mmCIF file of C-alpha atoms and ligand atoms in Angstrom:
data_model
loop_
_atom_site.group_PDB
_atom_site.id
_atom_site.type_symbol
_atom_site.label_atom_id
_atom_site.label_comp_id
_atom_site.label_asym_id
_atom_site.label_seq_id
_atom_site.Cartn_x
_atom_site.Cartn_y
_atom_site.Cartn_z
ATOM 1 C CA UNK K 1 -12.424 -63.270 14.718
ATOM 2 C CA UNK K 2 -10.265 -60.359 14.322
ATOM 3 C CA UNK K 3 -9.821 -58.257 17.574
ATOM 4 C CA UNK K 4 -11.718 -55.297 17.631
ATOM 5 C CA UNK K 5 -8.941 -52.277 17.135
ATOM 6 C CA UNK K 6 -8.554 -50.246 20.033
ATOM 7 C CA UNK K 7 -10.144 -46.593 20.666
ATOM 8 C CA UNK K 8 -7.076 -45.574 21.904
ATOM 9 C CA UNK K 9 -3.676 -46.647 21.094
ATOM 10 C CA UNK K 10 -0.565 -44.415 22.498
ATOM 11 C CA UNK K 11 2.914 -45.842 21.908
ATOM 12 C CA UNK K 12 6.254 -44.594 23.339
ATOM 13 C CA UNK K 13 4.702 -40.919 23.711
ATOM 14 C CA UNK K 14 7.115 -38.514 25.351
ATOM 15 C CA UNK K 15 6.086 -34.959 25.517
ATOM 16 C CA UNK K 16 8.943 -32.313 26.689
ATOM 17 C CA UNK K 17 8.431 -28.652 26.824
ATOM 18 C CA UNK K 18 11.105 -26.807 26.858
ATOM 19 C CA UNK K 19 14.367 -27.281 29.241
ATOM 20 C CA UNK K 20 12.126 -29.275 31.411
ATOM 21 C CA UNK K 21 11.808 -32.613 32.621
ATOM 22 C CA UNK K 22 9.316 -34.522 30.560
ATOM 23 C CA UNK K 23 5.767 -34.195 30.823
ATOM 24 C CA UNK K 24 5.093 -37.128 29.836
ATOM 25 C CA UNK K 25 8.092 -40.016 29.915
ATOM 26 C CA UNK K 26 7.655 -43.011 27.174
ATOM 27 C CA UNK K 27 4.058 -43.689 27.928
ATOM 28 C CA UNK K 28 2.020 -46.631 25.860
ATOM 29 C CA UNK K 29 -1.484 -47.090 26.599
ATOM 30 C CA UNK K 30 -4.365 -48.855 24.958
ATOM 31 C CA UNK K 31 -7.873 -48.573 25.949
ATOM 32 C CA UNK K 32 -10.718 -50.964 24.200
ATOM 33 C CA UNK K 33 -14.181 -50.091 23.083
ATOM 34 C CA UNK K 34 -16.406 -50.169 26.404
ATOM 35 C CA UNK K 35 -13.588 -49.904 29.159
ATOM 36 C CA UNK K 36 -14.133 -46.714 31.652
ATOM 37 C CA UNK K 37 -10.501 -45.613 32.505
ATOM 38 C CA UNK K 38 -9.823 -43.493 35.244
ATOM 39 C CA UNK K 39 -6.425 -41.838 34.941
ATOM 40 C CA UNK K 40 -5.369 -40.739 38.672
ATOM 41 C CA UNK K 41 -1.939 -39.222 39.568
ATOM 42 C CA UNK K 42 -0.714 -36.090 41.627
ATOM 43 C CA UNK K 43 -1.087 -32.783 40.370
ATOM 44 C CA UNK K 44 1.797 -32.424 37.762
ATOM 45 C CA UNK K 45 2.306 -36.055 36.523
ATOM 46 C CA UNK K 46 1.063 -35.282 33.458
ATOM 47 C CA UNK K 47 -2.438 -36.341 33.350
ATOM 48 C CA UNK K 48 -4.194 -33.000 31.549
ATOM 49 C CA UNK K 49 -0.796 -33.427 28.797
ATOM 50 C CA UNK K 50 -2.336 -37.045 28.132
ATOM 51 C CA UNK K 51 -5.760 -35.847 27.818
ATOM 52 C CA UNK K 52 -4.732 -33.145 25.385
ATOM 53 C CA UNK K 53 -2.604 -35.344 23.388
ATOM 54 C CA UNK K 54 -5.537 -38.025 22.928
ATOM 55 C CA UNK K 55 -7.886 -35.306 22.041
ATOM 56 C CA UNK K 56 -5.440 -33.795 19.571
ATOM 57 C CA UNK K 57 -5.420 -30.638 21.507
ATOM 58 C CA UNK K 58 -1.662 -31.129 21.411
ATOM 59 C CA UNK K 59 1.126 -33.258 19.673
ATOM 60 C CA UNK K 60 4.089 -35.648 21.775
ATOM 61 C CA UNK K 61 7.415 -34.953 21.178
ATOM 62 C CA UNK K 62 7.764 -38.619 20.447
ATOM 63 C CA UNK K 63 5.393 -41.553 19.609
ATOM 64 C CA UNK K 64 2.342 -42.294 18.172
ATOM 65 C CA UNK K 65 -1.297 -41.484 19.243
ATOM 66 C CA UNK K 66 -4.374 -42.952 17.334
ATOM 67 C CA UNK K 67 -7.846 -42.696 18.453
ATOM 68 C CA UNK K 68 -10.837 -44.976 16.770
ATOM 69 C CA UNK K 69 -8.388 -45.985 14.175
ATOM 70 C CA UNK K 70 -7.205 -42.371 13.533
ATOM 71 C CA UNK K 71 -3.676 -41.367 13.746
ATOM 72 C CA UNK K 72 -4.057 -38.105 15.728
ATOM 73 C CA UNK K 73 -0.415 -37.123 16.635
ATOM 74 C CA UNK K 74 0.465 -35.718 12.946
ATOM 75 C CA UNK K 75 -2.858 -34.052 12.314
ATOM 76 C CA UNK K 76 -3.324 -30.198 10.838
ATOM 77 C CA UNK K 77 -5.396 -27.762 12.796
ATOM 78 C CA UNK K 78 -8.612 -28.482 10.303
ATOM 79 C CA UNK K 79 -8.324 -32.169 10.458
ATOM 80 C CA UNK K 80 -7.852 -32.088 14.684
ATOM 81 C CA UNK K 81 -10.828 -29.957 15.042
ATOM 82 C CA UNK K 82 -12.910 -32.259 12.709
ATOM 83 C CA UNK K 83 -11.845 -35.361 14.578
ATOM 84 C CA UNK K 84 -12.960 -33.369 17.981
ATOM 85 C CA UNK K 85 -16.081 -32.657 16.345
ATOM 86 C CA UNK K 86 -17.208 -36.420 15.113
ATOM 87 C CA UNK K 87 -14.909 -38.641 17.000
ATOM 88 C CA UNK K 88 -14.925 -37.644 20.603
ATOM 89 C CA UNK K 89 -17.355 -35.887 23.554
ATOM 90 C CA UNK K 90 -14.989 -33.186 25.950
ATOM 91 C CA UNK K 91 -16.262 -32.394 29.511
ATOM 92 C CA UNK K 92 -14.597 -30.429 31.792
ATOM 93 C CA UNK K 93 -14.235 -29.727 35.437
ATOM 94 C CA UNK K 94 -16.588 -25.873 34.963
ATOM 95 C CA UNK K 95 -18.813 -27.438 32.408
ATOM 96 C CA UNK K 96 -18.130 -24.513 29.335
ATOM 97 C CA UNK K 97 -21.462 -23.929 28.752
ATOM 98 C CA UNK K 98 -22.555 -20.823 26.680
ATOM 99 C CA UNK K 99 -24.499 -19.196 28.995
ATOM 100 C CA UNK K 100 -26.431 -17.183 26.101
ATOM 101 C CA UNK K 101 -27.711 -20.177 24.730
ATOM 102 C CA UNK K 102 -31.081 -22.273 26.224
ATOM 103 C CA UNK K 103 -30.242 -26.080 27.297
ATOM 104 C CA UNK K 104 -31.302 -27.647 24.003
ATOM 105 C CA UNK K 105 -29.202 -24.933 21.992
ATOM 106 C CA UNK K 106 -26.076 -25.828 23.952
ATOM 107 C CA UNK K 107 -26.643 -29.451 23.704
ATOM 108 C CA UNK K 108 -27.520 -28.634 19.499
ATOM 109 C CA UNK K 109 -24.311 -27.379 19.023
ATOM 110 C CA UNK K 110 -22.255 -29.857 18.152
ATOM 111 C CA UNK K 111 -24.627 -31.536 15.899
ATOM 112 C CA UNK K 112 -24.947 -28.064 14.099
ATOM 113 C CA UNK K 113 -21.430 -27.882 13.470
ATOM 114 C CA UNK K 114 -21.302 -31.424 12.264
ATOM 115 C CA UNK K 115 -24.067 -30.380 9.573
ATOM 116 C CA UNK K 116 -26.897 -32.637 11.127
ATOM 117 C CA UNK K 117 -30.365 -32.006 9.487
ATOM 118 C CA UNK K 118 -31.735 -29.871 11.803
ATOM 119 C CA UNK K 119 -35.090 -31.834 12.904
ATOM 120 C CA UNK K 120 -32.764 -35.055 13.266
ATOM 121 C CA UNK K 121 -30.392 -33.095 15.654
ATOM 122 C CA UNK K 122 -33.373 -31.571 17.799
ATOM 123 C CA UNK K 123 -34.933 -35.471 18.235
ATOM 124 C CA UNK K 124 -31.402 -36.595 19.520
ATOM 125 C CA UNK K 125 -31.133 -33.172 21.666
ATOM 126 C CA UNK K 126 -34.171 -34.188 23.271
ATOM 127 C CA UNK K 127 -33.883 -38.105 23.317
ATOM 128 C CA UNK K 128 -30.591 -37.060 25.553
ATOM 129 C CA UNK K 129 -31.865 -34.483 27.660
ATOM 130 C CA UNK K 130 -34.840 -36.883 28.545
ATOM 131 C CA UNK K 131 -32.464 -40.034 28.729
ATOM 132 C CA UNK K 132 -30.084 -37.850 31.126
ATOM 133 C CA UNK K 133 -33.398 -36.696 33.386
ATOM 134 C CA UNK K 134 -32.767 -32.788 32.688
ATOM 135 C CA UNK K 135 -35.724 -32.404 29.928
ATOM 136 C CA UNK K 136 -37.693 -30.544 32.242
ATOM 137 C CA UNK K 137 -34.923 -27.879 32.418
ATOM 138 C CA UNK K 138 -34.772 -27.762 28.250
ATOM 139 C CA UNK K 139 -35.429 -24.008 27.582
ATOM 140 C CA UNK K 140 -33.725 -22.821 30.599
ATOM 141 C CA UNK K 141 -30.337 -21.136 30.242
ATOM 142 C CA UNK K 142 -27.877 -22.971 32.248
ATOM 143 C CA UNK K 143 -27.058 -20.205 34.779
ATOM 144 C CA UNK K 144 -30.621 -21.320 36.304
ATOM 145 C CA UNK K 145 -28.945 -24.459 36.839
ATOM 146 C CA UNK K 146 -27.245 -26.385 39.726
ATOM 147 C CA UNK K 147 -23.839 -27.321 39.310
ATOM 148 C CA UNK K 148 -24.683 -31.280 38.809
ATOM 149 C CA UNK K 149 -27.688 -30.291 36.367
ATOM 150 C CA UNK K 150 -25.125 -28.147 34.275
ATOM 151 C CA UNK K 151 -22.678 -30.722 34.134
ATOM 152 C CA UNK K 152 -25.672 -33.538 32.821
ATOM 153 C CA UNK K 153 -25.744 -30.454 29.944
ATOM 154 C CA UNK K 154 -22.299 -31.010 29.560
ATOM 155 C CA UNK K 155 -22.289 -34.694 29.081
ATOM 156 C CA UNK K 156 -25.212 -34.839 26.439
ATOM 157 C CA UNK K 157 -23.417 -32.137 24.696
ATOM 158 C CA UNK K 158 -20.324 -34.404 24.497
ATOM 159 C CA UNK K 159 -22.670 -36.960 23.503
ATOM 160 C CA UNK K 160 -24.210 -35.406 20.709
ATOM 161 C CA UNK K 161 -22.404 -36.402 17.860
ATOM 162 C CA UNK K 162 -22.168 -40.169 19.145
ATOM 163 C CA UNK K 163 -18.636 -40.230 19.988
ATOM 164 C CA UNK K 164 -16.334 -43.003 20.088
ATOM 165 C CA UNK K 165 -14.713 -41.836 23.377
ATOM 166 C CA UNK K 166 -15.610 -39.652 26.035
ATOM 167 C CA UNK K 167 -12.618 -37.504 27.948
ATOM 168 C CA UNK K 168 -13.477 -35.761 30.941
ATOM 169 C CA UNK K 169 -10.750 -33.998 32.897
ATOM 170 C CA UNK K 170 -11.890 -33.741 36.527
ATOM 171 C CA UNK K 171 -15.797 -33.494 35.774
ATOM 172 C CA UNK K 172 -16.689 -33.857 39.335
ATOM 173 C CA UNK K 173 -14.259 -31.239 40.536
ATOM 174 C CA UNK K 174 -16.577 -28.412 40.412
ATOM 175 C CA UNK K 175 -19.424 -29.942 42.108
ATOM 176 C CA UNK K 176 -20.580 -30.507 45.711
ATOM 177 C CA UNK K 177 -21.075 -34.038 47.440
ATOM 178 C CA UNK K 178 -24.770 -34.441 46.425
ATOM 179 C CA UNK K 179 -24.072 -33.396 42.783
ATOM 180 C CA UNK K 180 -20.627 -35.188 42.247
ATOM 181 C CA UNK K 181 -22.610 -38.232 43.109
ATOM 182 C CA UNK K 182 -25.259 -37.595 40.502
ATOM 183 C CA UNK K 183 -22.416 -37.260 38.071
ATOM 184 C CA UNK K 184 -20.299 -40.325 38.973
ATOM 185 C CA UNK K 185 -23.512 -42.407 38.582
ATOM 186 C CA UNK K 186 -24.442 -40.844 35.362
ATOM 187 C CA UNK K 187 -20.890 -41.701 33.983
ATOM 188 C CA UNK K 188 -21.125 -45.117 35.219
ATOM 189 C CA UNK K 189 -24.896 -45.568 33.513
ATOM 190 C CA UNK K 190 -23.239 -44.433 30.220
ATOM 191 C CA UNK K 191 -20.266 -46.876 30.608
ATOM 192 C CA UNK K 192 -23.028 -49.710 31.409
ATOM 193 C CA UNK K 193 -24.431 -49.037 28.221
ATOM 194 C CA UNK K 194 -21.284 -49.080 26.212
ATOM 195 C CA UNK K 195 -20.010 -45.734 26.042
ATOM 196 C CA UNK K 196 -15.956 -45.638 26.192
ATOM 197 C CA UNK K 197 -15.014 -42.998 28.739
ATOM 198 C CA UNK K 198 -11.256 -41.530 29.614
ATOM 199 C CA UNK K 199 -11.258 -39.623 32.612
ATOM 200 C CA UNK K 200 -8.720 -37.714 34.444
ATOM 201 C CA UNK K 201 -9.559 -37.014 38.362
ATOM 202 C CA UNK K 202 -8.350 -36.707 41.768
ATOM 203 C CA UNK K 203 -11.821 -37.953 43.028
ATOM 204 C CA UNK K 204 -11.057 -41.306 44.305
ATOM 205 C CA UNK K 205 -14.691 -41.915 44.496
ATOM 206 C CA UNK K 206 -15.443 -41.425 40.818
ATOM 207 C CA UNK K 207 -13.000 -43.543 39.975
ATOM 208 C CA UNK K 208 -13.903 -46.437 42.019
ATOM 209 C CA UNK K 209 -17.237 -45.799 41.138
ATOM 210 C CA UNK K 210 -17.106 -45.666 37.702
ATOM 211 C CA UNK K 211 -14.166 -47.014 36.030
ATOM 212 C CA UNK K 212 -13.549 -49.962 35.118
ATOM 213 C CA UNK K 213 -9.860 -49.555 35.114
ATOM 214 C CA UNK K 214 -7.527 -47.219 36.696
ATOM 215 C CA UNK K 215 -4.101 -46.128 35.355
ATOM 216 C CA UNK K 216 -1.666 -43.794 37.627
ATOM 217 C CA UNK K 217 0.996 -41.603 36.761
ATOM 218 C CA UNK K 218 3.960 -40.041 38.394
ATOM 219 C CA UNK K 219 6.472 -38.094 37.406
ATOM 220 C CA UNK K 220 5.061 -38.981 33.212
ATOM 221 C CA UNK K 221 5.068 -42.170 33.952
ATOM 222 C CA UNK K 222 2.723 -44.929 34.194
ATOM 223 C CA UNK K 223 3.006 -46.450 37.710
ATOM 224 C CA UNK K 224 0.237 -48.508 37.763
ATOM 225 C CA UNK K 225 -2.459 -49.964 35.123
ATOM 226 C CA UNK K 226 -5.282 -52.160 37.200
ATOM 227 C CA UNK K 227 -8.209 -53.344 35.929
ATOM 228 C CA UNK K 228 -11.447 -53.812 38.164
ATOM 229 C CA UNK K 229 -14.927 -54.199 38.358
ATOM 230 C CA UNK K 230 -17.050 -50.659 38.801
ATOM 231 C CA UNK K 231 -18.573 -50.646 42.200
ATOM 232 C CA UNK K 232 -21.883 -48.685 40.891
ATOM 233 C CA UNK K 233 -23.217 -51.235 37.844
ATOM 234 C CA UNK K 234 -26.930 -51.166 36.983
HETATM 235 N N1 ATP I 1 2.328 -25.894 28.105
HETATM 236 C C1 ATP I 1 2.865 -25.892 28.944
HETATM 237 N N2 ATP I 1 4.066 -25.492 29.058
HETATM 238 C C2 ATP I 1 4.775 -25.457 29.973
HETATM 239 N N3 ATP I 1 4.946 -27.139 30.630
HETATM 240 C C3 ATP I 1 4.043 -27.680 30.942
HETATM 241 C C4 ATP I 1 3.173 -27.348 29.844
HETATM 242 N N4 ATP I 1 1.605 -27.920 29.865
HETATM 243 C C5 ATP I 1 2.230 -28.532 30.923
HETATM 244 N N5 ATP I 1 3.471 -28.351 31.622
HETATM 245 C C6 ATP I 1 4.189 -29.234 32.523
HETATM 246 O O1 ATP I 1 4.061 -30.562 32.421
HETATM 247 C C7 ATP I 1 3.921 -31.098 33.663
HETATM 248 C C8 ATP I 1 2.163 -31.933 33.497
HETATM 249 O O2 ATP I 1 1.598 -30.938 33.469
HETATM 250 P P1 ATP I 1 0.029 -31.657 33.503
HETATM 251 O O3 ATP I 1 -1.107 -30.517 33.494
HETATM 252 O O4 ATP I 1 -0.257 -32.793 32.506
HETATM 253 O O5 ATP I 1 -0.549 -31.979 35.164
HETATM 254 P P2 ATP I 1 -1.635 -32.624 35.376
HETATM 255 O O6 ATP I 1 -1.502 -33.800 36.311
HETATM 256 O O7 ATP I 1 -2.787 -32.528 34.752
HETATM 257 O O8 ATP I 1 -1.640 -31.810 37.137
HETATM 258 P P3 ATP I 1 -3.252 -31.183 37.721
HETATM 259 O O9 ATP I 1 -3.470 -32.652 38.870
HETATM 260 O O10 ATP I 1 -2.710 -30.448 38.762
HETATM 261 O O11 ATP I 1 -4.090 -30.750 36.688
HETATM 262 C C9 ATP I 1 3.811 -30.508 34.643
HETATM 263 O O12 ATP I 1 5.017 -30.149 35.343
HETATM 264 C C10 ATP I 1 3.577 -28.522 34.146
HETATM 265 O O13 ATP I 1 4.173 -27.744 34.245
HETATM 266 MG MG1 MG I 2 -4.344 -31.406 35.347
#
C-alpha cells in the first residue's frame, strides 16, 4: 500500500527578515495524519514564523511548504485565503471571536464563507457545539462566556469546515488554570478522534497532555524532535 502523504511537508525552509539572522534556518519537518505536534522553544526562536508559513500567511525565503498536498509557498493571496478556509482551522491565544455575533453565528461563519448550504451548516454547527459541550451557550454572545468557553467556541469555529489540520498559537496562553486544563483536554480528545494538530506553546503541560510529538526550536533550528504518548488519552 502506498504511504499516505504527510499533512505537513516542510523542506529546507529558511526565512530571513532584512539583515538580521534567519527566523528559521534550514528547517525540514514532516507531520503525518493523526499526529499532534507541539512546537516549543524560547521567545524569538521562530515558532510563530513556522506557523505562519504553514498557514500560508507568510512565504519562505528558501525551501518549500506543502500542506494537505498543496504547495503553500507559491500561492497568491486569493488561493492562499481559500486554502486557509478549506484545509486548515486556526485557534489563537486571544480567541479572535466576533463579539457582536452569537456563539452559533461565530461558528457558522467559516461555512458561510465556504458557501456551505445554510441548513447543513446549522446542523454541523449544532453538532460541534454539542460535541464541545458549549451548546447551552449557542445563543449567547462571546462576551458573556469564560475564557475556557470562548476558546471552545474558537475551536468549534476552527473545525467547522473539517480541516485537514488544526493550527493553534498559544491556545492556553490567556487562560486561567482550570480553563487551560479544559482546553488541554479538549485538544487531546480531538487528536484521539483523529484530528491532526500542530500547536505552538510555552505551556509544557499542554505539550505533555495533548501532543504525540514535541519539536523544539532554538534560534530558528530544530534542536529536538521526540515522539511520545500523550498523558491524557481517552
Ligand atoms: N515581520 C517580521 N519582521 C522582522 N523580524 C521578524 C518578523 N517576524 C518575526 N521576526 C523575527 O524573527 C524571529 C522569530 O520570531 P517569531 O515570532 O517566530 O518567534 P516566536 O518563537 O514565535 O517567539 P514568541 O515565543 O515570543 O512568540 C525573531 O527574532 C523576530 O524578531
Ligand atoms: Mg510567537
